[in-house]
XYZ file of C-alpha atoms in Angstrom:
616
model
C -109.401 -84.845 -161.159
C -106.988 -84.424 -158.706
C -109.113 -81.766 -156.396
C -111.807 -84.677 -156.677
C -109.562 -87.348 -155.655
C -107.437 -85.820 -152.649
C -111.209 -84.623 -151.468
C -111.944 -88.329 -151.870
C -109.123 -89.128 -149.805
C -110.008 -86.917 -147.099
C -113.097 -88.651 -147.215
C -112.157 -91.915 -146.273
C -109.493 -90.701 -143.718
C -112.182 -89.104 -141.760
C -114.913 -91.776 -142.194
C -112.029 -94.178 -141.286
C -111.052 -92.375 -138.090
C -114.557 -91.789 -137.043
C -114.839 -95.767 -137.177
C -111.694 -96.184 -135.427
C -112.944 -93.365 -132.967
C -116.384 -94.445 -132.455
C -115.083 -98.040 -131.709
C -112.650 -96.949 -129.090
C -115.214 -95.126 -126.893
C -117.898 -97.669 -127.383
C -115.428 -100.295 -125.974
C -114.283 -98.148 -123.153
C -118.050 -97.180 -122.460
C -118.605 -101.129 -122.628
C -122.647 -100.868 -123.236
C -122.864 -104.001 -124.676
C -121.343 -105.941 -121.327
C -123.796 -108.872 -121.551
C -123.311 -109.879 -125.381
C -119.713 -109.303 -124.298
C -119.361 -111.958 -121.534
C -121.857 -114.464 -123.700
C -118.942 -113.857 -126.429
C -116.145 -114.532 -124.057
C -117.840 -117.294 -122.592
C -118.324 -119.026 -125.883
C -114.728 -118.697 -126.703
C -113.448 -119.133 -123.525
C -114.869 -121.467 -121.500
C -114.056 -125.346 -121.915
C -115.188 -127.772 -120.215
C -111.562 -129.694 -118.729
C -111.204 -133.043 -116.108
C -111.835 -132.175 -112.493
C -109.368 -132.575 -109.752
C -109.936 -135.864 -107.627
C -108.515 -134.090 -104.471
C -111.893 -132.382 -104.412
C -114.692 -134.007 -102.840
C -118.245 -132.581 -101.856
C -120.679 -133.655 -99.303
C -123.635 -132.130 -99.603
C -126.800 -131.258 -98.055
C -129.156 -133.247 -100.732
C -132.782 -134.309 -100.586
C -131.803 -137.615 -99.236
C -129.795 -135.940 -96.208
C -133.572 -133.856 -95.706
C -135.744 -136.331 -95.866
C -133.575 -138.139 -93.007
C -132.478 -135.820 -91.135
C -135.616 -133.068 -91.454
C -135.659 -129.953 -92.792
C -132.108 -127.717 -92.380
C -133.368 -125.153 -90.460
C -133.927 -127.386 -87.820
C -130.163 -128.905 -87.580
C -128.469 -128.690 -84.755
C -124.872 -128.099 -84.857
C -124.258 -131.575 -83.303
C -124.925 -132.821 -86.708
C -121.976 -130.641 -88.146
C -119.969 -131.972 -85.347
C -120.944 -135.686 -86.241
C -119.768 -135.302 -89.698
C -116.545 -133.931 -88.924
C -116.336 -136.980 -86.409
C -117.113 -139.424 -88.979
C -113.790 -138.664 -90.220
C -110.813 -141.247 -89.666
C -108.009 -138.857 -87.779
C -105.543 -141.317 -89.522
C -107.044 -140.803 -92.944
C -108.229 -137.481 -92.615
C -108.715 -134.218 -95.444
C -106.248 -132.031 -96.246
C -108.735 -129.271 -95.183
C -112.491 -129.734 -94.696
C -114.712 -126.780 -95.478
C -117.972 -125.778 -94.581
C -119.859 -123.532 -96.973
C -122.331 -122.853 -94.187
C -122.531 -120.593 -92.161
C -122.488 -120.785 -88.250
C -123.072 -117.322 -87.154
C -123.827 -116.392 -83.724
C -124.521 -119.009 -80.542
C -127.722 -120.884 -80.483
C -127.554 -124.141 -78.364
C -124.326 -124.141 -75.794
C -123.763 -127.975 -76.166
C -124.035 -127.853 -80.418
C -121.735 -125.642 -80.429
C -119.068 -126.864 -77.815
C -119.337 -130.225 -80.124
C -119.116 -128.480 -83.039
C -115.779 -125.903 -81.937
C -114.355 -129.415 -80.496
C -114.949 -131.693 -83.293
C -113.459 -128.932 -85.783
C -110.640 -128.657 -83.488
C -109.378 -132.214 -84.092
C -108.108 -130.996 -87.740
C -105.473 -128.917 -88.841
C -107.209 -127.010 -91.625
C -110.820 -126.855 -90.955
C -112.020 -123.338 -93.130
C -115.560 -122.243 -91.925
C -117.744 -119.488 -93.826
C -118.054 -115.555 -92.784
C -119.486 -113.110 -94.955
C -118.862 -108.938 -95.580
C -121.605 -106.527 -95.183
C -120.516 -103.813 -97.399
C -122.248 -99.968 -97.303
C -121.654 -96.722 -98.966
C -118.965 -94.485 -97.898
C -118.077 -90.738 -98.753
C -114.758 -89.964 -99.445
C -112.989 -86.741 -99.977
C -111.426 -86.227 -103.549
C -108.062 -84.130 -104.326
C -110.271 -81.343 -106.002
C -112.764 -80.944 -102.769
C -115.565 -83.314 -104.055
C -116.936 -86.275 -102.565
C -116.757 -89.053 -103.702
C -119.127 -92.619 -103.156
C -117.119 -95.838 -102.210
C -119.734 -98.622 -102.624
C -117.562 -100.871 -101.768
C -116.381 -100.034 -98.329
C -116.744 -103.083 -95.802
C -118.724 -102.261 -92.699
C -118.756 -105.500 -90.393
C -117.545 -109.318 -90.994
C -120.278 -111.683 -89.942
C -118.092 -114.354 -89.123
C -118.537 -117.986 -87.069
C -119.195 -117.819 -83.004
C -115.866 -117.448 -81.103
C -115.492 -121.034 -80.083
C -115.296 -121.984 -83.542
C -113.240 -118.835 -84.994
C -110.831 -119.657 -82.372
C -110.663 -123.457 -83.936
C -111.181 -122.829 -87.729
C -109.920 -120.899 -90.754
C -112.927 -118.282 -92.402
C -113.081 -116.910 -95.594
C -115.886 -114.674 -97.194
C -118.458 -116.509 -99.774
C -119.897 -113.370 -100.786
C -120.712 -113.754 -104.638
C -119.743 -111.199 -107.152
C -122.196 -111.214 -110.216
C -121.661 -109.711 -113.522
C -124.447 -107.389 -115.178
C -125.840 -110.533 -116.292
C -126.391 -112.233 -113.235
C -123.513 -114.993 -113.771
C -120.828 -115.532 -111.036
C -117.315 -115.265 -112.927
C -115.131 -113.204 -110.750
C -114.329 -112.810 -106.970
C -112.896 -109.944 -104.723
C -109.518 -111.312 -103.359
C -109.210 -110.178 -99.505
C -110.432 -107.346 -98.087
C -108.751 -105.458 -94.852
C -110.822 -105.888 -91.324
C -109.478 -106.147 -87.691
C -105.831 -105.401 -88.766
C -105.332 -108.648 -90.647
C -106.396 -109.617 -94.507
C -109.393 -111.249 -95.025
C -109.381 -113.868 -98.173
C -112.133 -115.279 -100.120
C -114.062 -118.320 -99.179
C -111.803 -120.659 -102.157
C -108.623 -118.713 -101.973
C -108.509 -119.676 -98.187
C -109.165 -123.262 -98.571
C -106.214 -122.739 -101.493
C -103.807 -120.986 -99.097
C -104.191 -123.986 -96.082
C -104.012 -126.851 -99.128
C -100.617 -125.057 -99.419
C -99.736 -125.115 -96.165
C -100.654 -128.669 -95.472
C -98.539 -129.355 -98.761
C -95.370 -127.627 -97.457
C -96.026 -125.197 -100.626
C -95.731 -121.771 -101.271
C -99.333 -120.433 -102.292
C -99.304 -118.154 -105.787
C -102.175 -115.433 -104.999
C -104.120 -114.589 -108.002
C -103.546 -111.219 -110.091
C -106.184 -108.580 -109.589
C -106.997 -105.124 -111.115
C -107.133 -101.843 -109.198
C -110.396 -102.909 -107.335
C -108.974 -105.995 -106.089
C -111.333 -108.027 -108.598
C -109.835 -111.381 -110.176
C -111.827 -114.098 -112.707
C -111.335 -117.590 -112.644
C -111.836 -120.627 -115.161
C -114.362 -123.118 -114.422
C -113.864 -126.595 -115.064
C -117.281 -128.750 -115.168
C -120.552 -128.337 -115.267
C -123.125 -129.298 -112.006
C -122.626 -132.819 -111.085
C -119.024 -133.690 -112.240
C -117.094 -133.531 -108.637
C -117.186 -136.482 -106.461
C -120.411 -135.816 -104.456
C -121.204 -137.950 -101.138
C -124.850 -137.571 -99.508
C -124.242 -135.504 -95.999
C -126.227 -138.357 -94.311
C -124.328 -141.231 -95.574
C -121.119 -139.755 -94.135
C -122.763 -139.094 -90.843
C -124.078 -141.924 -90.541
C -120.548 -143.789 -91.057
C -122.433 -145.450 -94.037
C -118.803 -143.913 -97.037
C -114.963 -145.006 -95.552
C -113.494 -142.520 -94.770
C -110.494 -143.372 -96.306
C -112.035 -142.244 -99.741
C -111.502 -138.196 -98.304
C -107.411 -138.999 -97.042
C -105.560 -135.669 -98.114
C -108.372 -134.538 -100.442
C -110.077 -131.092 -99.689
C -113.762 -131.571 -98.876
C -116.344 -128.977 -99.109
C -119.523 -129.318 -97.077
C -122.260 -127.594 -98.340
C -126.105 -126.948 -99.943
C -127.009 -129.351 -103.052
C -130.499 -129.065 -102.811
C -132.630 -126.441 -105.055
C -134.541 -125.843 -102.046
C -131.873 -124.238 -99.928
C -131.810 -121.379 -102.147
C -127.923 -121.494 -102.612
C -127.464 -121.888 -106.746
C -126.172 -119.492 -109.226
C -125.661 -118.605 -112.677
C -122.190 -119.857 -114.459
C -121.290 -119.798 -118.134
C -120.216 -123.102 -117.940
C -123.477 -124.508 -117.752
C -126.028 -121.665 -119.645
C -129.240 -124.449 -119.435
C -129.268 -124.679 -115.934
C -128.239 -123.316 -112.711
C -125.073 -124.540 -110.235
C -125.200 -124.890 -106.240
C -122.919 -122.761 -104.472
C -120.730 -125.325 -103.305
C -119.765 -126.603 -106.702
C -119.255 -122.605 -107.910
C -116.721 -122.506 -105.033
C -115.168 -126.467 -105.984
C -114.792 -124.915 -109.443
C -113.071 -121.689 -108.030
C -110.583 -123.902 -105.753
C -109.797 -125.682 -108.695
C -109.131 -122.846 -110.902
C -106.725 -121.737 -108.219
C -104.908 -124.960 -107.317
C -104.544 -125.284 -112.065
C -103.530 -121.406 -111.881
C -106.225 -120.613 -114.203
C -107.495 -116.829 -113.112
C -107.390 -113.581 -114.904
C -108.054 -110.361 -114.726
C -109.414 -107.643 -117.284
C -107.146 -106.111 -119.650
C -107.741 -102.214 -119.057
C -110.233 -100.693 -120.417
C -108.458 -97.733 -121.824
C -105.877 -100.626 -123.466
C -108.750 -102.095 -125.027
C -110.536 -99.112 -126.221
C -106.805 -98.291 -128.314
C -106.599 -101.645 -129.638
C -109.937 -101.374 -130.875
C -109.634 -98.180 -132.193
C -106.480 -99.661 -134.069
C -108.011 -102.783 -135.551
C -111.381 -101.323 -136.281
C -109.378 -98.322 -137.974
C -107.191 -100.690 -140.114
C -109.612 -103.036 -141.132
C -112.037 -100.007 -142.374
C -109.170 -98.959 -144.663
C -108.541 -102.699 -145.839
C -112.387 -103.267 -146.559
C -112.563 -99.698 -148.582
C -110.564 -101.495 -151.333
C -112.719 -102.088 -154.585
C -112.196 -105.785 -154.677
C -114.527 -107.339 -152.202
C -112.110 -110.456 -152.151
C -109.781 -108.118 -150.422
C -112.215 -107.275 -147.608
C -113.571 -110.786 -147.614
C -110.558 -112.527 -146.921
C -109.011 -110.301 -144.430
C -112.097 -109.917 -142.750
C -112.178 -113.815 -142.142
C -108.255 -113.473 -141.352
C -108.781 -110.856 -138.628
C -111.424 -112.553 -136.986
C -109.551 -115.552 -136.993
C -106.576 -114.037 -135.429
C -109.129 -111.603 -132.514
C -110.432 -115.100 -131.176
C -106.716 -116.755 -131.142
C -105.265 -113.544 -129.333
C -107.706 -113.675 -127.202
C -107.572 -117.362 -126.703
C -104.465 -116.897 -125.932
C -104.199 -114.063 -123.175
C -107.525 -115.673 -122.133
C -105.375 -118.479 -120.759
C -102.274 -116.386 -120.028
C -104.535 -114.594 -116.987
C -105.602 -112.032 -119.702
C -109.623 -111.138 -120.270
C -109.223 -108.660 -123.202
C -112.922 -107.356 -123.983
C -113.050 -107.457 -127.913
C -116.500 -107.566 -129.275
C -116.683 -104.163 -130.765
C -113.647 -105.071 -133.117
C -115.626 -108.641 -133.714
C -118.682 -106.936 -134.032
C -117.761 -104.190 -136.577
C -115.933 -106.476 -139.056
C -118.837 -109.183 -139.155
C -121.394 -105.843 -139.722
C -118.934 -104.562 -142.311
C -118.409 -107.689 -144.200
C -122.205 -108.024 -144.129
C -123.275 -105.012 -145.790
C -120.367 -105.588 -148.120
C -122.127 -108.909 -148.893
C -125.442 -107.131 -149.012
C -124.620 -104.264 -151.022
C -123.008 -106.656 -153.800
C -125.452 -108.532 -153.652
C -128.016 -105.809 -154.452
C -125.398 -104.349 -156.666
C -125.540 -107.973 -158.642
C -129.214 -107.801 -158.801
C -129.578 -104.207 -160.036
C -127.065 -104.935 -162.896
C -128.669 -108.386 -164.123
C -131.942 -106.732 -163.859
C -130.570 -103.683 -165.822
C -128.885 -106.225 -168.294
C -132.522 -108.504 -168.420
C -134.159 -105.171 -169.247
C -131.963 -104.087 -172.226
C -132.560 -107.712 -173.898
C -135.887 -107.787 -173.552
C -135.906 -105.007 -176.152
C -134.709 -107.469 -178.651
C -134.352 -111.348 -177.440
C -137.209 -113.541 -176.911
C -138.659 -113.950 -173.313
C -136.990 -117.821 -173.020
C -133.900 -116.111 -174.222
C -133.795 -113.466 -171.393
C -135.059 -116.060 -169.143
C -131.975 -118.351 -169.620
C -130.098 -115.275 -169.447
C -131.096 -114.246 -166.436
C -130.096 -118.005 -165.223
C -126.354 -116.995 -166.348
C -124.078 -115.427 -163.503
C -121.064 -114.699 -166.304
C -122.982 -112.261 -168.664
C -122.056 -108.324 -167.928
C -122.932 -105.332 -170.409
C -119.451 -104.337 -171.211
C -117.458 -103.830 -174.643
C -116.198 -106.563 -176.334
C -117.808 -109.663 -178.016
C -117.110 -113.484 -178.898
C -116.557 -115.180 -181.988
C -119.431 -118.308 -182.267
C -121.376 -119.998 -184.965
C -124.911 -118.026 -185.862
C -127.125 -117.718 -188.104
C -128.424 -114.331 -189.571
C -131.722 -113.008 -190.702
C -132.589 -110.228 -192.936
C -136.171 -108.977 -194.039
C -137.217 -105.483 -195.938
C -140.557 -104.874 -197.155
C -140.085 -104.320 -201.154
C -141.008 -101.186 -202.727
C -141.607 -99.812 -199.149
C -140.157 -95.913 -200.258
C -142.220 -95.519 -203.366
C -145.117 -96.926 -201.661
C -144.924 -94.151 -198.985
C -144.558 -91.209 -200.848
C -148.707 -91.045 -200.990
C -148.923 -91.612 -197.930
C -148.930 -89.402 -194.721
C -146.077 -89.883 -191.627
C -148.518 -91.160 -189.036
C -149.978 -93.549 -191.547
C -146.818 -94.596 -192.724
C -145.833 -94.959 -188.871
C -148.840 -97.259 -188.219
C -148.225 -99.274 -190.780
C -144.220 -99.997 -189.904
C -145.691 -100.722 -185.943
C -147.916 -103.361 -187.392
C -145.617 -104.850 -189.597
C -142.436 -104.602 -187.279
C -144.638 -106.046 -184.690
C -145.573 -109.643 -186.809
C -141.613 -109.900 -187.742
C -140.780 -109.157 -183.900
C -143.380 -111.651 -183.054
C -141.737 -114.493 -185.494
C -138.539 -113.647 -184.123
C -139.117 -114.180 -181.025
C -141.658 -117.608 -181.129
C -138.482 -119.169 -182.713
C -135.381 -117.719 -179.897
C -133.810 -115.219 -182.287
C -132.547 -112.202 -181.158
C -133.873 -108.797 -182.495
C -130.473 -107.275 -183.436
C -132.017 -104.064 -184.918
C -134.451 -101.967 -186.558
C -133.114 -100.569 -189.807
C -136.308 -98.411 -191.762
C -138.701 -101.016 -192.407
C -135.436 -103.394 -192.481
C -134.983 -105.894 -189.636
C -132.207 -108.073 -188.451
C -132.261 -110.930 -186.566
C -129.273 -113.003 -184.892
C -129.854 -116.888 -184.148
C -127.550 -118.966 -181.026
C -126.357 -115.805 -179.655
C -125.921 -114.293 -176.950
C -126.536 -117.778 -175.320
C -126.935 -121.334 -177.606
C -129.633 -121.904 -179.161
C -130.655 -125.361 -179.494
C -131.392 -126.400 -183.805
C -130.844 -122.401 -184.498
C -130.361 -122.922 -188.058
C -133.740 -124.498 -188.366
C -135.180 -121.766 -186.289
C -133.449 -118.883 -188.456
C -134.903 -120.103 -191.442
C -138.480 -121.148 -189.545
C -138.508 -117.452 -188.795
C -138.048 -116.208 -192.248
C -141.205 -118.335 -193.319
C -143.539 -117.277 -190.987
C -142.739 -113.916 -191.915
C -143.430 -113.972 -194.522
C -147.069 -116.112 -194.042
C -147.491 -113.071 -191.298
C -147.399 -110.214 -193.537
C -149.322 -112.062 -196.419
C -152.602 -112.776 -193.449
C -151.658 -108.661 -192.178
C -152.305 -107.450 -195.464
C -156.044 -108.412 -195.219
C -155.597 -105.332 -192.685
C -153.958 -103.257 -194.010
C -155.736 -103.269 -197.772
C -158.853 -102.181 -195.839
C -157.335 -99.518 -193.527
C -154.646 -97.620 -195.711
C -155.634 -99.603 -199.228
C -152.262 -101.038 -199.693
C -150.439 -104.445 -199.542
C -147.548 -105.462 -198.007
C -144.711 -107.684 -199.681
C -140.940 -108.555 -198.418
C -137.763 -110.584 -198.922
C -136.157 -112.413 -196.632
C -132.306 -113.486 -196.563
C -131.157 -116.513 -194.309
C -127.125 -117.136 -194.023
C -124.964 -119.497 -191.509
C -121.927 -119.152 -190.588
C -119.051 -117.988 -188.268
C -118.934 -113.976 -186.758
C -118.143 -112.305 -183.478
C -121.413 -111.227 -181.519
C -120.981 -108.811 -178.395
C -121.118 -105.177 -177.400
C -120.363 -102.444 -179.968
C -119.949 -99.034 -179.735
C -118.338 -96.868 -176.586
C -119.006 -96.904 -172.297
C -121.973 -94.384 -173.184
C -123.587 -95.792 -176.076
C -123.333 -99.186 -177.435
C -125.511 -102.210 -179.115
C -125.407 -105.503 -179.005
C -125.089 -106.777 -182.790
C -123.244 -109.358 -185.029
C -120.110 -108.784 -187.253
C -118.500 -110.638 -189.709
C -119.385 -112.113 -193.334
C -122.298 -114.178 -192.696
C -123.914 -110.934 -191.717
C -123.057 -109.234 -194.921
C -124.099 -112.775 -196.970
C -127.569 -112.493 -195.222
C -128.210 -108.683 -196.507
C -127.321 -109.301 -199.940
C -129.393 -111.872 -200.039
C -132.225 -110.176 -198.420
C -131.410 -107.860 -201.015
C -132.027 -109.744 -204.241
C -135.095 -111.976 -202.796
C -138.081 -110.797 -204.559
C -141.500 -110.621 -203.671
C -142.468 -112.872 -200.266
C -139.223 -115.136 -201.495
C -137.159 -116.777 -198.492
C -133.195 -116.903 -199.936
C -130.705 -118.998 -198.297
C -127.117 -119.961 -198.758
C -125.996 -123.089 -199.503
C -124.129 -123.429 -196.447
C -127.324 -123.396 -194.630
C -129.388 -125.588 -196.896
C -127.449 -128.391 -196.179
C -128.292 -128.346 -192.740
C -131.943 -128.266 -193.201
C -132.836 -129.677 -196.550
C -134.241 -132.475 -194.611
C -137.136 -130.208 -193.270
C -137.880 -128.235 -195.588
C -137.883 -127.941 -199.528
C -136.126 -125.743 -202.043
C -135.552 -124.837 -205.528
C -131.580 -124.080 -206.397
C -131.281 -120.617 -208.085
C -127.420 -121.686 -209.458
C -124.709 -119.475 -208.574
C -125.271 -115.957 -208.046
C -122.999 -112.846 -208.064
C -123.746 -111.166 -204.633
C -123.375 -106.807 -204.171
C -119.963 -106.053 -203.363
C -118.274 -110.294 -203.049
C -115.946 -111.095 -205.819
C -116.968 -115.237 -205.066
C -120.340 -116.244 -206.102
C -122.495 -117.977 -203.546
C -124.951 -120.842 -204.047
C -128.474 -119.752 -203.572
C -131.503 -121.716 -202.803
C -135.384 -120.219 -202.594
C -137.632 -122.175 -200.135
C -140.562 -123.234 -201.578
C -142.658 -122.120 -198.995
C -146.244 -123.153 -199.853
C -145.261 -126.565 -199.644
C -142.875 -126.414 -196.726
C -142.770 -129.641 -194.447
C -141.561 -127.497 -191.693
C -144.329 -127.736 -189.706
C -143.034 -131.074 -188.427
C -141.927 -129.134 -185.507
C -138.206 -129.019 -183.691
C -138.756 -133.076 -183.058
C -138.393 -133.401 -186.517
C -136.306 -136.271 -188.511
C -132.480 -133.630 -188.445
C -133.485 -132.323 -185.104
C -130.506 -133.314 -183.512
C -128.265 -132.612 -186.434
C -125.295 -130.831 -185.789
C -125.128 -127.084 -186.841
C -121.898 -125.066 -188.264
């Protein structure tokens, strides 16, 4: 035993590390990226009030239809908007998420670099062209830099010279949403920031305030929070403010972006706040500024730290969910998850993105095939238990058995009121001597048969087979509605069933059959007797040993029944009193009466006058 169980041991240990193991390099490996952000998203992402210093006028249908198609602008319209602005009551910093590469009309874009001049903190759009780039490693390789920067594209000179730029280039996960941007980049001899994070560094500046870059991992890469879905910003139609038709007063110290809100610009994106439908650019870059200005960025916890604490939690919870008791698992399984998605919560909002689906994952798999293998497990044993019955309860028996969610095969019993049945064909041994082993055989089969029959029309339980003896157990192992009735029901058609079989077997073998039947009442404990390897389910107690004695003096198809039980049916059916009678191996005598059974009223039914009389 104890070879077995320290081989056991070793067992678990290794199919416990291999979990703990195989959960560590799946989470480093990260294949399942996309069900990780949806996961992160769901638990993440909240939807939270927008700030009212950010305003958006954008380039909508109405603002088309007016002014004609964008392509066709001239930047004398840009410099009209920024005119439209009261100097008095003007924007912290106005920002155009357009971009004004390259001269194309000398007098658009004079207006334009002198209209944008008027303001402090005017932020215009460039953009990086990144290509590949070899670089040599320590060990002589070469390496691939994908994400070396080759040129800027950045506004004309007049209005570089005027304006602030930052780059709007989108980074998109492997899913396609837009959750993280690249900070700055390096180009000219001076740092280059992001589209939002410049707009956030001159809102600083205009403030007198010290601006709090964002955290970012080894590639430079930060995520930040969004706050509302398309449409919650204050949005102003481009026209209307160009055409002096808003007061300007409404945009005094507020930062005001400037850009596409039209589907057919082709400037919309992908954002987990808002999975049914897609966002324009300009609000993905309001909702950026604003996660900046609230503080609300991350960045990834390293992949190498979450691949250990995976390994850890996946490790531990496989040993907690080996215990026997699936309560164990159950519970702690709910308690872990519980505490992953508040951790996570947590760092989530401390500028912490810790990747934990495989952890997740593994527990809700593992508490599901617990589930489903106990489950099955259930269903094997009540089918097991159904199948044993069967082999000696009647089929409505095992059917409301099979109902019960309590009842397990195991040692022990119960002490309830039954009733008790015994019947033995009389003179059975001295009628077999003359008679071969495979007649003798058939003729047991079709006699056990008719008893098992009667036994089971009225709910009894077949207790056992004993020779050409039978027992039979009434209200057990579930109640039995009127069982005394039924017990002694039983015993008469019995005996009717052998008197119409003998018609059979005086033709076949040339004999008749005759038995006695003994019918008690009383109190006994019913359950599972024996050993773990071999055990029956059977009555003990005196009522059993009242029934065989007097199954034992009943004579030729007579019905005996005790006192005890003729009281509670002597309403239904009719009886002559035999006196007190000296029972086999009982000091007391018992009352005996013998049911007359050609005359029996019986046949009444179970809705009979005493049907709902109350059994001992």
């Amino acid at each position: 035993m104890k070879i077995k169980s320290w081989k056991q041991n070793i067992k678990y240990l290794l199919l416990i590390a291999g979990a703990a193991l195989a959960a560590a390099l799946l989470t480093y490996a990260s294949p399942f990226a996309k069900f990780e952000y949806w996961l992160g998203d769901g638990l993440f992402i909240r939807e939270k009030p927008v700030d009212n210093r950010i305003k958006i006028i954008g380039i909508d249908e109405k603002s088309l239809q007016e002014m004609g198609p964008f392509a066709g602008w001239s930047r004398q319209q840009a410099a009209d908007l920024l005119n439209a602005f009261d100097p008095e009551h003007a924007p912290a910093v106005i920002a155009f998420d357009i971009n004004y590469f390259g001269s194309r009309d000398e007098d658009g874009d004079t207006a334009l670099a002198e209209a944008a001049a008027k303001y402090p903190y005017v932020v215009m759009a460039s953009y990086l062209n990144y290509s590949a780039k070899l670089e040599m490693q320590e060990d002589g390789s070469m390496k691939m830099n994908t994400m070396h920067v080759e040129q800027v594209e950045q506004p004309y000179e007049a209005l570089a010279a005027v304006s602030r730029q930052g780059f709007t280039n989108v980074v998109q996960d492997s899913d396609n949403y837009v959750r993280r941007s690249v900070l700055s980049t390096d180009w000219g001899g001076e740092t280059r920031y992001n589209f939002a994070c410049e707009i956030y560094r001159c809102y600083k500046e205009y403030a007198g305030e010290q601006a709090e870059l964002p955290k970012t991992d080894k590639q430079g890469i930060y995520g930040f929070d969004y706050t509302a879905e398309p449409g919650m910003y204050e949005i102003y139609s481009y026209v209307d403010v160009a055409e002096g038709r808003i007061d300007p007063r409404v945009f005094k110290d507020g930062i005001v972006f400037v850009g596409a809100y039209s589907s057919g610009m082709m400037d919309q994106y992908m954002v987990p706040v808002a999975r049914s439908t897609v966002m324009n650019g300009v609000e993905v870059q309001a909702n950026h500024l604003n996660a900046l200005l609230d503080g609300r960025t991350f960045v990834n916890l390293a992949a190498w730290s979450c691949a250990l604490i995976a390994g850890a939690i996946v490790g531990g919870y496989a040993l907690l969910a080996s215990h026997r008791r699936f309560a164990v698992g159950l519970v702690g399984g709910i308690a872990l998850e519980a505490a992953i998605a508040a951790v996570a919560y947590l760092l989530y909002h401390k500028g912490i993105y810790w990747r934990c689906l495989v952890p997740v994952l593994f527990i809700a798999i593992t508490l599901f095939i617990r589930m489903m293998t106990g489950y099955i497990t259930e269903r094997l044993r009540k089918q097991k238990i159904l199948s044993v019955f069967r082999t000696y309860m009647a089929p409505q028996v095992v059917d409301e058995l099979g109902k019960s969610k309590n009842y397990r095969i195991e040692l022990g019993g119960e002490s309830r009121d039954i009733a008790v049945l015994f019947v033995d064909i009389r003179g059975f041994t001295s009628m077999s001597e003359g008679l071969s082993p495979t007649v003798i055989v058939e003729i047991l089969n079709r006699y056990l048969g008719q008893v098992t029959e009667a036994i089971f029309r009225n709910e009894g339980t077949l207790d056992k087979f004993i020779g050409d003896a039978v027992m039979a157990v009434y209200n057990a192992p579930l109640d039995v509605p009127d069982y005394c009735f039924r017990a002694v029901k039983t015993g008469i058609d019995i005996v009717k069933a052998v008197d119409d079989l003998n018609a059979s077997m005086k033709k076949d073998f040339g004999i008749e059959l005759a038995c006695g039947v003994g019918v008690h009442c009383g109190r006994a404990v019913v359950g599972n007797i024996g050993c773990n390897y071999r055990m029956d389910y059977t009555a003990i107690g005196d009522v059993v040993n009242v029934a065989e004695r007097l199954e034992s003096v009943a004579k030729r198809g007579q019905v005996l029944i005790s006192s005890r039980l003729y009281e509670q049916v002597k309403s239904r059916f009719r009886a002559d009193y035999l006196g007190e009678q000296s029972l086999k191996g009982r000091q007391d005598t018992i009352e005996v009466y013998s049911l007359d059974i050609a005359s029996d009223i019986a046949l009444e039914g179970l809705n009979g006058a005493d049907t709902d009389r109350q059994n001992t």
